[in-house]
XYZ file of C-alpha atoms in Angstrom:
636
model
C -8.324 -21.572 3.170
C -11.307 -20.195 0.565
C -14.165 -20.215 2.115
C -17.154 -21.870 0.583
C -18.731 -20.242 -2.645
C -22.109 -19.923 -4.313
C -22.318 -20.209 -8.257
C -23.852 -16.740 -9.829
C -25.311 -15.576 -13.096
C -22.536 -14.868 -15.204
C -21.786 -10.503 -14.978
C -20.142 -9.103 -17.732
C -17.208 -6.062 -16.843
C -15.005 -5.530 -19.690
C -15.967 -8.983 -21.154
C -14.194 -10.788 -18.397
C -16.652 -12.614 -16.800
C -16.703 -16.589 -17.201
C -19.512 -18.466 -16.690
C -18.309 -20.540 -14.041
C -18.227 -16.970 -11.794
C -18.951 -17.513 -8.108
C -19.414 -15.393 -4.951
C -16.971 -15.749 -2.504
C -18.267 -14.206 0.735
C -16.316 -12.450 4.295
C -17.692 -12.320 7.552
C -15.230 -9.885 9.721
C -15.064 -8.365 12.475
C -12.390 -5.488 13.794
C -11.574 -5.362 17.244
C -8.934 -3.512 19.529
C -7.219 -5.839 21.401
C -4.619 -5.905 23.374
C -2.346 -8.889 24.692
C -1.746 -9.143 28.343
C 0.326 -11.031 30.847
C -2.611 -13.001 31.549
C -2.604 -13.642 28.376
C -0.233 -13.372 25.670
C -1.452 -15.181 22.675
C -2.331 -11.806 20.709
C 1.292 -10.646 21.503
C 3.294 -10.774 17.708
C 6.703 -9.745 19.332
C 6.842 -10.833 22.650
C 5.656 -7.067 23.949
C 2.264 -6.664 25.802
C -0.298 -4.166 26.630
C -0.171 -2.607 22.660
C -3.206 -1.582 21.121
C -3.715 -3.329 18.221
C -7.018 -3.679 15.292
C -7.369 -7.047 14.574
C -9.967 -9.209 12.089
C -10.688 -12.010 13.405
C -7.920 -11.629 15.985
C -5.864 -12.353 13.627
C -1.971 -10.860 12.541
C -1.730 -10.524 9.816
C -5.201 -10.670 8.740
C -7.263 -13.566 7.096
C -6.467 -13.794 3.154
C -9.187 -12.917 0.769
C -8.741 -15.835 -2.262
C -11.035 -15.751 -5.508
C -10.428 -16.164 -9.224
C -10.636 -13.333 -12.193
C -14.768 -12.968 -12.453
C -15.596 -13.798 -8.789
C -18.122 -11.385 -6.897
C -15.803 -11.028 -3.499
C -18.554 -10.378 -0.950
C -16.762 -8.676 2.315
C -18.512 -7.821 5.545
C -17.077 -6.288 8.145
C -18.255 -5.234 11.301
C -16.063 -2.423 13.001
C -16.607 -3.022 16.724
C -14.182 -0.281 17.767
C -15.730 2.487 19.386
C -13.595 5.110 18.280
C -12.138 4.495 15.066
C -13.772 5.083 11.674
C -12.479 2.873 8.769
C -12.174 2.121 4.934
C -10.855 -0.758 3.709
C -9.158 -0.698 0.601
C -8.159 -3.482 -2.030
C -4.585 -2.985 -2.736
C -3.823 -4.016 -6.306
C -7.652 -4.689 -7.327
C -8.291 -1.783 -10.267
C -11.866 -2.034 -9.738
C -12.040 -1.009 -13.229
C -15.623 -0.164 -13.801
C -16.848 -0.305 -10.067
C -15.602 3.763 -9.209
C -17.198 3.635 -5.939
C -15.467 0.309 -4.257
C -12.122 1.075 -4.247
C -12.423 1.679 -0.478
C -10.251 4.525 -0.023
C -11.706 7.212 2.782
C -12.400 11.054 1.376
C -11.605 9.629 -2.337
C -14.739 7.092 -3.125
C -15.813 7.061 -0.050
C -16.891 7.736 3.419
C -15.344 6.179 6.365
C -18.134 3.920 7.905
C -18.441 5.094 11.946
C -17.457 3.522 14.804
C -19.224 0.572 15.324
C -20.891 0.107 11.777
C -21.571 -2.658 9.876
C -20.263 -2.054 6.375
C -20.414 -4.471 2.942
C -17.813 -4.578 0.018
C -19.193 -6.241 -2.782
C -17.113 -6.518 -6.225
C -15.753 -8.529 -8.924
C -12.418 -9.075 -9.250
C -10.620 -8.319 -12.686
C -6.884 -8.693 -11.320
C -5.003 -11.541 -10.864
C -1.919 -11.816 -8.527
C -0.294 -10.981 -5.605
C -2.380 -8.282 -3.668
C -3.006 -7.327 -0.111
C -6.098 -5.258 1.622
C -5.652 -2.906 4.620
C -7.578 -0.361 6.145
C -7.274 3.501 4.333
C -7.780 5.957 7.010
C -5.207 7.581 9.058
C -2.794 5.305 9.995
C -4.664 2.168 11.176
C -3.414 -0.761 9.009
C -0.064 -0.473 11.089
C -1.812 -1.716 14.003
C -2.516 -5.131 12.536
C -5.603 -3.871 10.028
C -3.811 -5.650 6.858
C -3.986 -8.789 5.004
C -3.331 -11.046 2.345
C -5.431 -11.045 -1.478
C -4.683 -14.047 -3.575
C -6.742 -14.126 -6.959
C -5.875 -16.776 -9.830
C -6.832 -16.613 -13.198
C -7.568 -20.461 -14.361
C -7.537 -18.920 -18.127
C -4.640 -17.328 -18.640
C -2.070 -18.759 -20.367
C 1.113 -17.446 -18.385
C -0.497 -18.075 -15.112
C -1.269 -22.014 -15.934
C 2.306 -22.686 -17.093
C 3.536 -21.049 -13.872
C 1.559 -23.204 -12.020
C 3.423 -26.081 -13.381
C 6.580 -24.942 -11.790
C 5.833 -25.055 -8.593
C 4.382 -27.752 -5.804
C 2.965 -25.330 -3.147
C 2.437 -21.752 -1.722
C 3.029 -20.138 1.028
C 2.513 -16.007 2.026
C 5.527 -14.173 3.890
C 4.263 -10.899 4.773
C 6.113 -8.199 5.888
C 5.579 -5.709 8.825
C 7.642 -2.952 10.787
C 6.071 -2.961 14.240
C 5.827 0.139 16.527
C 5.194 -0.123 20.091
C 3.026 3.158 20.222
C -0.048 2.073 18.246
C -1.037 4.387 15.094
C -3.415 7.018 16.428
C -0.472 7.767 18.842
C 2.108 8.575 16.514
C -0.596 10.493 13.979
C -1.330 12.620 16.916
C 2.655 13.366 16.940
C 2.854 14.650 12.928
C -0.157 16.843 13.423
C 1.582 17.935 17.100
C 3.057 21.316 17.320
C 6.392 20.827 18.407
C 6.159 18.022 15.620
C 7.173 14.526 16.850
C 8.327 11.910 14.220
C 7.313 8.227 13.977
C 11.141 7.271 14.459
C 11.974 3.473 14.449
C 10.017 0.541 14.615
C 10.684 -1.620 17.725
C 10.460 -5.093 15.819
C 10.336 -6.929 13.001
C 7.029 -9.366 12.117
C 7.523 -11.935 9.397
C 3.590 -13.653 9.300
C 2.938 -12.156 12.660
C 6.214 -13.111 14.434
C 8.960 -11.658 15.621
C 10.684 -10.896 19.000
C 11.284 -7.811 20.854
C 14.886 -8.034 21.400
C 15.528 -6.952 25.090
C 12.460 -9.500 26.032
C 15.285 -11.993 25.051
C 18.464 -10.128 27.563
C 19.195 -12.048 30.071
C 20.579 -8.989 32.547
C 18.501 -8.330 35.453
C 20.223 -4.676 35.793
C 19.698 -3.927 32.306
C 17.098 -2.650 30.040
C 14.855 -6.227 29.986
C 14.544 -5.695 33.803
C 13.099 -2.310 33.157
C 10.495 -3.369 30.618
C 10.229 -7.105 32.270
C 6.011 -5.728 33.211
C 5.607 -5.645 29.023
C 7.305 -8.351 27.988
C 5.416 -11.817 27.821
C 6.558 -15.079 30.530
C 6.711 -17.453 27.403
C 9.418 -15.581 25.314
C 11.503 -17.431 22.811
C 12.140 -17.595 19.397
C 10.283 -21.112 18.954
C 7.224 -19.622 20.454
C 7.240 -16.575 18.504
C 9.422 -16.749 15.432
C 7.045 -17.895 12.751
C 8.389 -20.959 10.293
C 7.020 -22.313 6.396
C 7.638 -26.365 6.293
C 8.717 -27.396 3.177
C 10.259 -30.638 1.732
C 13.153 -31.896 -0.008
C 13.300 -32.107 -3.462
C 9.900 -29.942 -3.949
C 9.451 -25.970 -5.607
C 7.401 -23.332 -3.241
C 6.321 -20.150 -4.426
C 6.599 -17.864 -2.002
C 4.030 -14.368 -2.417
C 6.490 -12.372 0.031
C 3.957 -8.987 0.772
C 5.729 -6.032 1.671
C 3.078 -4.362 4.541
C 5.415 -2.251 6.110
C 4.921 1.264 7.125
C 8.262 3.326 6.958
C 10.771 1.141 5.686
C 11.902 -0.995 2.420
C 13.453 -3.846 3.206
C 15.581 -6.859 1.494
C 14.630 -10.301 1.510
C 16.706 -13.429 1.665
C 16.518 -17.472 3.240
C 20.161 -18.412 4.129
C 20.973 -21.358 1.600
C 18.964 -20.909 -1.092
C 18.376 -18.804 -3.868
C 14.894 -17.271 -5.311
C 13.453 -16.900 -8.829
C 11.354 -13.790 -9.290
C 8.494 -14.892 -11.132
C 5.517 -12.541 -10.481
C 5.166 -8.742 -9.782
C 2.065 -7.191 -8.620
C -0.053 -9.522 -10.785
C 2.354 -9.247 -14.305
C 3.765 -12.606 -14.784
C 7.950 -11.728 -15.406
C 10.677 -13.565 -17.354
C 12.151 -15.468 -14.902
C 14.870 -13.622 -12.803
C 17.513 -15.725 -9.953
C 18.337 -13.663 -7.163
C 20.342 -14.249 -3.733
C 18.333 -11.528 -2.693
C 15.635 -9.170 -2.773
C 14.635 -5.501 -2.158
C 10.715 -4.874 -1.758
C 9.822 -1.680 -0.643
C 6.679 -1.071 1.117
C 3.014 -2.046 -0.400
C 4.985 -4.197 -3.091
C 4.577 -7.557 -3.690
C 6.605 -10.042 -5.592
C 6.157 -14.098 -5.994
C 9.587 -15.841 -5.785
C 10.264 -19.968 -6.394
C 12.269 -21.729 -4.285
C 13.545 -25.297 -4.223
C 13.792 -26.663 -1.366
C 17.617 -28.290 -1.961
C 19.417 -28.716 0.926
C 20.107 -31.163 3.475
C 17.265 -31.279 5.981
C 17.128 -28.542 8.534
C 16.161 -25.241 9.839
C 16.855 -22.507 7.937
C 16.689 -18.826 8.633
C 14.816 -16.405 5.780
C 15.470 -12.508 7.207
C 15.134 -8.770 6.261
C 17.794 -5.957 6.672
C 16.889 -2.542 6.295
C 17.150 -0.527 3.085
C 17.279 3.269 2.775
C 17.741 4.044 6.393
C 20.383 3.305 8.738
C 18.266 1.020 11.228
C 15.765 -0.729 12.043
C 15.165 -4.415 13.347
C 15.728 -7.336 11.568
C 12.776 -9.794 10.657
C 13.195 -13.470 10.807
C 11.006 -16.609 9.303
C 12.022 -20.049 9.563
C 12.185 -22.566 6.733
C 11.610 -25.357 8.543
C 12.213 -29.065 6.020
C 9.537 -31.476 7.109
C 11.290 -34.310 9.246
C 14.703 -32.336 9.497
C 16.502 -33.234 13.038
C 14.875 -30.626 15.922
C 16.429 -27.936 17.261
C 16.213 -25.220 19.530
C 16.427 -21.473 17.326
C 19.094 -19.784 17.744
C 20.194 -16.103 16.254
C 23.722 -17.640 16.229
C 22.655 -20.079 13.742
C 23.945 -18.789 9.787
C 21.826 -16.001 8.637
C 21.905 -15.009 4.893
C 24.272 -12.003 3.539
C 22.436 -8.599 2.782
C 23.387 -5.616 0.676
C 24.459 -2.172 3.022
C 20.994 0.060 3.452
C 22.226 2.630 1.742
C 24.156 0.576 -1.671
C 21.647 1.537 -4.690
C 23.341 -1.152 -7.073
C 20.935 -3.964 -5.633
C 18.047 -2.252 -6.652
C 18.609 -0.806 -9.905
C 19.949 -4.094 -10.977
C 16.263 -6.097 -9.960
C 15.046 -2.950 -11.337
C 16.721 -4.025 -14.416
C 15.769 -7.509 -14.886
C 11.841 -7.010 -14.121
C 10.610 -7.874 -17.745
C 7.119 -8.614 -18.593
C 6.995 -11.688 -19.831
C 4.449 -11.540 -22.433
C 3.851 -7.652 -22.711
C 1.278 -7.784 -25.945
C -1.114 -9.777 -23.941
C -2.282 -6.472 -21.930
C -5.118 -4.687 -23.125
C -3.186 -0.932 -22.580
C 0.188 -2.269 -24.477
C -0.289 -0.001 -27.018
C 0.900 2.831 -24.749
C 4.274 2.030 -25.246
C 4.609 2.781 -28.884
C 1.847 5.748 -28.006
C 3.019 9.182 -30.232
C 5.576 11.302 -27.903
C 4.139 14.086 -28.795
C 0.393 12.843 -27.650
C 1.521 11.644 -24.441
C 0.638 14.023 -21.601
C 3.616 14.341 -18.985
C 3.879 15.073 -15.460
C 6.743 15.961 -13.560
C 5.444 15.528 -9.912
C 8.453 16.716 -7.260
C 7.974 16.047 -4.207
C 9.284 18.380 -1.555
C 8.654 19.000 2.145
C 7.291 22.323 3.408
C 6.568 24.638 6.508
C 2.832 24.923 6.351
C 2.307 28.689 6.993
C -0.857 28.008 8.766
C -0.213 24.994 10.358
C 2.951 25.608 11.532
C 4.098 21.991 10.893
C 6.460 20.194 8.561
C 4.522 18.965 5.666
C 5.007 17.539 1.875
C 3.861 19.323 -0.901
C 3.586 17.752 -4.802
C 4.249 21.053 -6.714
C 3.992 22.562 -4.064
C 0.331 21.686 -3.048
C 0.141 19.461 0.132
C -2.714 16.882 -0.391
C -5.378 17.187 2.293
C -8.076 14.791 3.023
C -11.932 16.027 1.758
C -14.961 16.354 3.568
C -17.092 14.876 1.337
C -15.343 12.615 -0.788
C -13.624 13.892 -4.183
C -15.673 11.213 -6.190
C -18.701 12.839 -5.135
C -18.051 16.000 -5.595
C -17.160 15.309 -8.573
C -19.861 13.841 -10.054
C -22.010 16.632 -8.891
C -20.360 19.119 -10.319
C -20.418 17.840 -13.878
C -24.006 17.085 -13.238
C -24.740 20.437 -12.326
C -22.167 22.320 -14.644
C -24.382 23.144 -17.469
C -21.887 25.510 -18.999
C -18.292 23.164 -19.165
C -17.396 20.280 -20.049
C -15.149 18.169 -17.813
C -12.144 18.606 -17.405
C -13.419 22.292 -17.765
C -15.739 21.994 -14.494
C -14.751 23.794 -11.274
C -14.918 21.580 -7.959
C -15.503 23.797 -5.066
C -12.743 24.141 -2.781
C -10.420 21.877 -4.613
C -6.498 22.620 -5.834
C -5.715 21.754 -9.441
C -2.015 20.066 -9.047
C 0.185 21.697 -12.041
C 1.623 19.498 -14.163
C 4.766 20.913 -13.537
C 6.259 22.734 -10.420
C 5.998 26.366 -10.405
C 9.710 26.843 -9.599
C 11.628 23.933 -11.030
C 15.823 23.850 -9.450
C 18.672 21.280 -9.206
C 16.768 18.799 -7.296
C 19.947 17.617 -5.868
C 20.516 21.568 -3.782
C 18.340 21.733 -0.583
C 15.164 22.420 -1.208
C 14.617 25.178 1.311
C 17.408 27.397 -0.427
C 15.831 27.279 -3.837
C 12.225 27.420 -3.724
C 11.631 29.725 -0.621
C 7.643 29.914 -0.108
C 5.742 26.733 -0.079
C 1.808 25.521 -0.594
C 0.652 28.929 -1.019
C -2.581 26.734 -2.245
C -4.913 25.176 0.331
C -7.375 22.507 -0.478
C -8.083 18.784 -1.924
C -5.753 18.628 -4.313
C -6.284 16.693 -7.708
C -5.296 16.645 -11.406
C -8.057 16.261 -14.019
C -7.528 13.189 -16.335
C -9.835 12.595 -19.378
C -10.783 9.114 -20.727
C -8.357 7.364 -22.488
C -5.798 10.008 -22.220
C -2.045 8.805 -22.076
C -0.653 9.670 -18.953
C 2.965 9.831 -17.887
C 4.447 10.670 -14.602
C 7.396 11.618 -13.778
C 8.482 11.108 -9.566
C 11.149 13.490 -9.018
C 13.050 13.075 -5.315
C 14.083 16.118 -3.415
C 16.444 17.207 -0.080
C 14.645 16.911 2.890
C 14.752 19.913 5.409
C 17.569 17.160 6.860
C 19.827 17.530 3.820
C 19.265 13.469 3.306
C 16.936 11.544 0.682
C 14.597 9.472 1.847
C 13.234 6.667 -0.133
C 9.388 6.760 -1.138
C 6.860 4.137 -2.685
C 3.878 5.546 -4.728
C 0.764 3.483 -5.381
C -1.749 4.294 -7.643
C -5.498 3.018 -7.542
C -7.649 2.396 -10.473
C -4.991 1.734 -12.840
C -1.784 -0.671 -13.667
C 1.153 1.311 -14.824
C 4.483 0.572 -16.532
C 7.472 1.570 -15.092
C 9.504 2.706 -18.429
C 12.156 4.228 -17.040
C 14.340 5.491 -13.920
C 17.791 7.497 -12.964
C 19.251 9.669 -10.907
C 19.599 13.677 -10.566
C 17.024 15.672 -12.111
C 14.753 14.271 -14.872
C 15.825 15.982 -18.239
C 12.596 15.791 -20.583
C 15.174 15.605 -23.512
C 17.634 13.049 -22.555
C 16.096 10.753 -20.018
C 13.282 9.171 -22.461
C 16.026 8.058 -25.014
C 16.786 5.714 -22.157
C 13.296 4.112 -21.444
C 12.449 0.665 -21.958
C 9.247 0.494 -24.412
C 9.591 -3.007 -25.127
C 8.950 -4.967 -22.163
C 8.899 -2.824 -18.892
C 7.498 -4.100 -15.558
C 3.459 -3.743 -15.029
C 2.469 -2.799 -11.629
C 0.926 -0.776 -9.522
C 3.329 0.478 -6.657
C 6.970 1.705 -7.571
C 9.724 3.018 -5.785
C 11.792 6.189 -5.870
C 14.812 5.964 -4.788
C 17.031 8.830 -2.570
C 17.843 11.387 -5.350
C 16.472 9.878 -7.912
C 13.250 9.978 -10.504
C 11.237 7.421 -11.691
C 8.716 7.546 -14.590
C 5.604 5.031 -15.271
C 3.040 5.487 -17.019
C -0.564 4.358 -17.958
C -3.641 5.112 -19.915
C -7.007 6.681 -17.881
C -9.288 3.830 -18.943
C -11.349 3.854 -15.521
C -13.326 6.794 -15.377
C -13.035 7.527 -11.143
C -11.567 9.263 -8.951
C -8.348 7.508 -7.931
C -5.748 7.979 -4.891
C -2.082 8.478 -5.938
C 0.149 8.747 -3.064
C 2.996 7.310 -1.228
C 2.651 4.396 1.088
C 4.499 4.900 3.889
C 1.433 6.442 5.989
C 3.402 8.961 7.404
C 4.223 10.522 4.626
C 0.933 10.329 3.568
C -1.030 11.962 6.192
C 1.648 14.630 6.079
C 0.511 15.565 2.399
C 2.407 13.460 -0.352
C -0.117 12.659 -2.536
C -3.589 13.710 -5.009
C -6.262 11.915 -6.220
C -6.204 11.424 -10.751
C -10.108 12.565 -11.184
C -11.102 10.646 -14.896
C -13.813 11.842 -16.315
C -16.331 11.748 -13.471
C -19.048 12.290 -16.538
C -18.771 9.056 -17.431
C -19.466 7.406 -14.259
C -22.616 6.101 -12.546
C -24.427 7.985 -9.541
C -23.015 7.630 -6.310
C -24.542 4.480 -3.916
C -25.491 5.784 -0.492
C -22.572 4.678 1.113
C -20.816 6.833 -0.826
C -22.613 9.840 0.911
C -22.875 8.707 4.195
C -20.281 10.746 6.052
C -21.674 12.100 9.141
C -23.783 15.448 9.193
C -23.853 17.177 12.747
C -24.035 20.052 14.026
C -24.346 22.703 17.304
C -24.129 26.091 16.193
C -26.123 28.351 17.775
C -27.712 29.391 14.773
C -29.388 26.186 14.201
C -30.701 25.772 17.851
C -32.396 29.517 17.027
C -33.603 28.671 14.086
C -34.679 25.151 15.776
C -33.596 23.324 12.678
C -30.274 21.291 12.898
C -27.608 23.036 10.734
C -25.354 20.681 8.780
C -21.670 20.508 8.410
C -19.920 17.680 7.061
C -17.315 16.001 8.901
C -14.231 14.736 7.665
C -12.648 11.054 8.686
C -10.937 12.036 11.424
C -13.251 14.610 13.116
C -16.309 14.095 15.254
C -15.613 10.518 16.155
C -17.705 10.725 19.320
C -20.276 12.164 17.463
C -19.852 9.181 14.692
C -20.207 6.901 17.267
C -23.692 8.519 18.957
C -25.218 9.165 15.914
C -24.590 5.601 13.704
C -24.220 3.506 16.415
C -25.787 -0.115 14.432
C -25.973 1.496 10.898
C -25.046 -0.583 8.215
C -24.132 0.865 4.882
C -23.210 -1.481 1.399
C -21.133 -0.096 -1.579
C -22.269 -2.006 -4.735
């Protein structure tokens, strides 16, 4: 439910602004908790004694809900004492607000443990959108939620609204046993340790841990009975969405997972894709429906069957396990009854059949393309159009000694100090160039294309030989207005297998013009795009073997994150930050340059004047936690 809101002055950003603009303000506060036997009520799954970070003790986390020109006012207070945080709004451009996009070493510092920290902003993008934390790996252990934002003036949006009776959220989670920090530790472990396979499923919060359900006292539930909660059932934990007869939901199904894409279906009934990542779509039936992680679709349903209880689930795509998730369409005064996983379950596509995908892929049309203020991109001159072929490979770091992922063969590393700072110092102190002709200290300029381009469909290892022989925060200079198209190119894995990856990319929309299979051939594959009507989003997937090319125009001068979302991945290197004409932009806010500043060399106790050495996110969290201990820092 909103929480109550103040009318403001109206605030013009890009002439967006109505009058009737309000402040919708946050109060949060991020705790690790843990459920127990004592008590279970925290437990999503069934399974106890996991260390979670909750807001508000709640899984998922509470929504944030304002319309286009609202100031969204969050504060959170972090009350762990050992993790730092950042808390990014997934699917909010911030376009015009550079420093609030809430992603750690990028616009940011990560506020200490127990800060205070504000978010204050106004929201420009309507849709479907979910925030979560943006260091390390912390929003798989419950630091995620929902982002709702309407837009009472647009056109599309207010006939949609006539479709429909109600809404409801289904978000999506793959839940681990071993909280994040755990499994972090493992990828930066030497021998390396991978994440491997979620132990459940959460649909809203709910799921069960399978062998909490055996009933075999020799078996493996007997073994783990000291984690697994008295009160477990699928009516106690299995999460349902009432509806009624005869009415139309739409359903804003959020993909937060952390490894895996998944496919979406209710037994019974089919779904009408109406919205993706904010772009209102023609209208597209499906029986079912792929959403890889960090996407987000809105789907209608009518609720046209006989009374009953009706199981929604996800099977895995693009790997060969995982758990299933389950939700509950529950009809309002339909006869009760016990759940049951023998009750009829709908059919899914195999994990590994691409012909589901491509043909969703197919069918996501922008309903009303001209009304976006970048449309003109798609009839943009060829020949004016900068491209970039980003493949993404993995590597042997050479210093490291670790399996790592490399973007042209530069594995992304997380900043000191972050990128947007640095950036606008440099052009402020650059007297002799001109951005993009300004040097950032200890920085890697991605190429545009890979050094040693090869079949991408021949292991990787066998054709390129030496990887990241660069070291350093890797980014790609982007001037203002500049046409920008990117080309995802999939590679082997050390394995010999494709995985599946889903790229997000702050501070700007993109459309998704075209897609295929093999490796990307600069004079072919464009005769293929679609330039009429492509999907507008912000997070896209590339499938096993496959490329994938969006594109978008640098309108929001920033420093902006461009990675994949499955956190794994991400921490191991698959990513770089787009730096737009830093120039252009405002000075930093304080918050932006708080990181922490410590030091103990002997030199400074000589010299009896403290030393300083930034730290990054993840370094000197006992220190972060001596030294800010009740700060409280605001970005706006």
């Amino acid at each position: 439910m909103r929480f109550a809101a103040v009318v403001i002055a109206s605030i013009s950003i890009a002439g967006q602004i109505a009058a009737s603009a309000k402040t919708v303000e946050y109060n949060w506060t991020l705790k690790p908790r843990r459920a127990s036997a004592k008590d279970p009520s925290l437990s999503p799954d069934c399974n106890l004694n996991r260390l979670m970070l909750l807001v508000n003790d709640q899984l998922p986390g509470p929504s944030i809900e304002a319309d286009v020109g609202d100031t969204v006012k969050v504060n959170i207070n972090n009350e762990s004492p050992t993790e730092s945080i950042a808390l990014h709004f997934h699917g909010l451009h911030m376009k015009g607000q550079p420093y609030k996009d809430g992603s750690a070493t990028v616009t940011q510092c990560a506020s200490g443990p127990l800060q205070k920290q504000t978010y204050e902003f106004i929201v420009l993008d309507q849709g479907t959108h979910y925030w979560h934390g943006h260091t390390s790996m912390e929003r798989t252990d419950g630091f995620q939620g929902p982002i709702i934002i309407s837009d009472p003036d647009n056109d599309d949006e207010k006939q949609l609204r006539t479709k429909y009776d109600d809404d409801a959220v289904v978000f999506l989670q793959d839940w681990y046993h071993l909280d994040g920090q755990t499994r972090r530790t493992g990828l930066d472990t030497n021998p390396f340790i991978w994440i491997g396979n979620a132990q459940t499923f959460l649909i809203n919060g709910g799921g069960v841990y399978a062998p909490c359900l055996e009933d075999d006292t020799d078996g493996l539930a007997a073994q783990l009975s000291a984690q697994c909660a008295d009160n477990c059932s699928l009516d106690n934990y299995i999460k349902s969405i009432e509806v009624e007869a005869g009415k139309t939901y739409r359903l804003r199904i959020i993909s937060g997972t952390e490894l895996i894409g998944v496919n979406f279906a209710i037994h019974g009934h089919n779904m009408t894709v109406v919205e993706v990542e904010g772009a209102i779509i023609q209208p597209y039936e499906v029986e079912n429906l792929d959403i890889m992680p960090a996407q987000r679709y809105s789907v209608l349903i009518t609720a046209n069957q006989e009374p009953g209880n009706y199981w929604a689930t996800t099977s895995v795509r693009y790997r060969n396990t995982a758990p299933t998730g389950y939700l509950n369409i529950k009809y309002k005064d339909a006869p009760a009854a016990n759940l049951t996983l023998d009750a009829a379950v709908p059919n899914h596509p195999a994990w590994d059949v691409t012909e589901p995908t491509i043909e969703l892929e197919d069918n996501l049309l922008t309903k009303n393309p001209n009304s976006y203020d970048d449309y003109d991109i798609l009839s943009t001159d060829p020949d004016s159009i900068r491209r970039i072929i980003a493949v993404g490979t993995q590597n042997m770091d050479n210093v490291l000694d670790l399996p790592r992922f490399a973007m042209n063969n530069v594995t992304m590393r997380m900043s000191k100090v972050p990128l947007i700072t640095q950036a606008y110092d440099a052009v402020a102190s650059d007297s002799e160039n001109t951005w993009p002709g300004t040097i950032l200290p200890g920085t890697v300029v991605v190429p545009d294309k890979p050094p040693n381009a090869w079949n991408y469909t021949e292991p990787v290892q066998d054709s390129v030989g030496v990887y990241n022989g660069d070291r350093g925060f890797s980014y790609i200079p982007l001037t203002e207005n500049e046409v920008v198209e990117v080309v995802l190119q999939n590679a082997l894995a050390f394995n010999g297998g494709a995985e599946m990856h889903s790229w997000h990319l702050h501070g700007n929309p993109f459309y998704v013009v075209g897609y295929g299979f093999g490796t990307f051939d600069e004079e072919t594959d464009p005769k293929s795009y679609n330039l009429v009507n492509p999907v507008r989003r912000d997070t896209v997937s590339l499938l096993p073997l496959g490329w994938t090319a969006i594109r978008f125009k640098a309108n929001n001068p920033g420093a902006w994150a461009f990675h994949c979302t499955q956190p794994a991945h991400a921490v191991m290197g698959m990513g770089f930050t787009f730096i737009t004409s830093p120039d252009l932009i405002e000075s930093p806010p304080a918050a932006a340059r708080s990181c922490v500043e410590n030091s103990l060399s002997p030199q400074a106790a000589d010299d009896d004047e403290p030393s300083s050495s930034t730290m990054s996110t993840f370094e000197g969290v006992v220190a972060a936690a001596s030294v800010l201990v009740g700060c409280s820092i605001l970005l706006q």
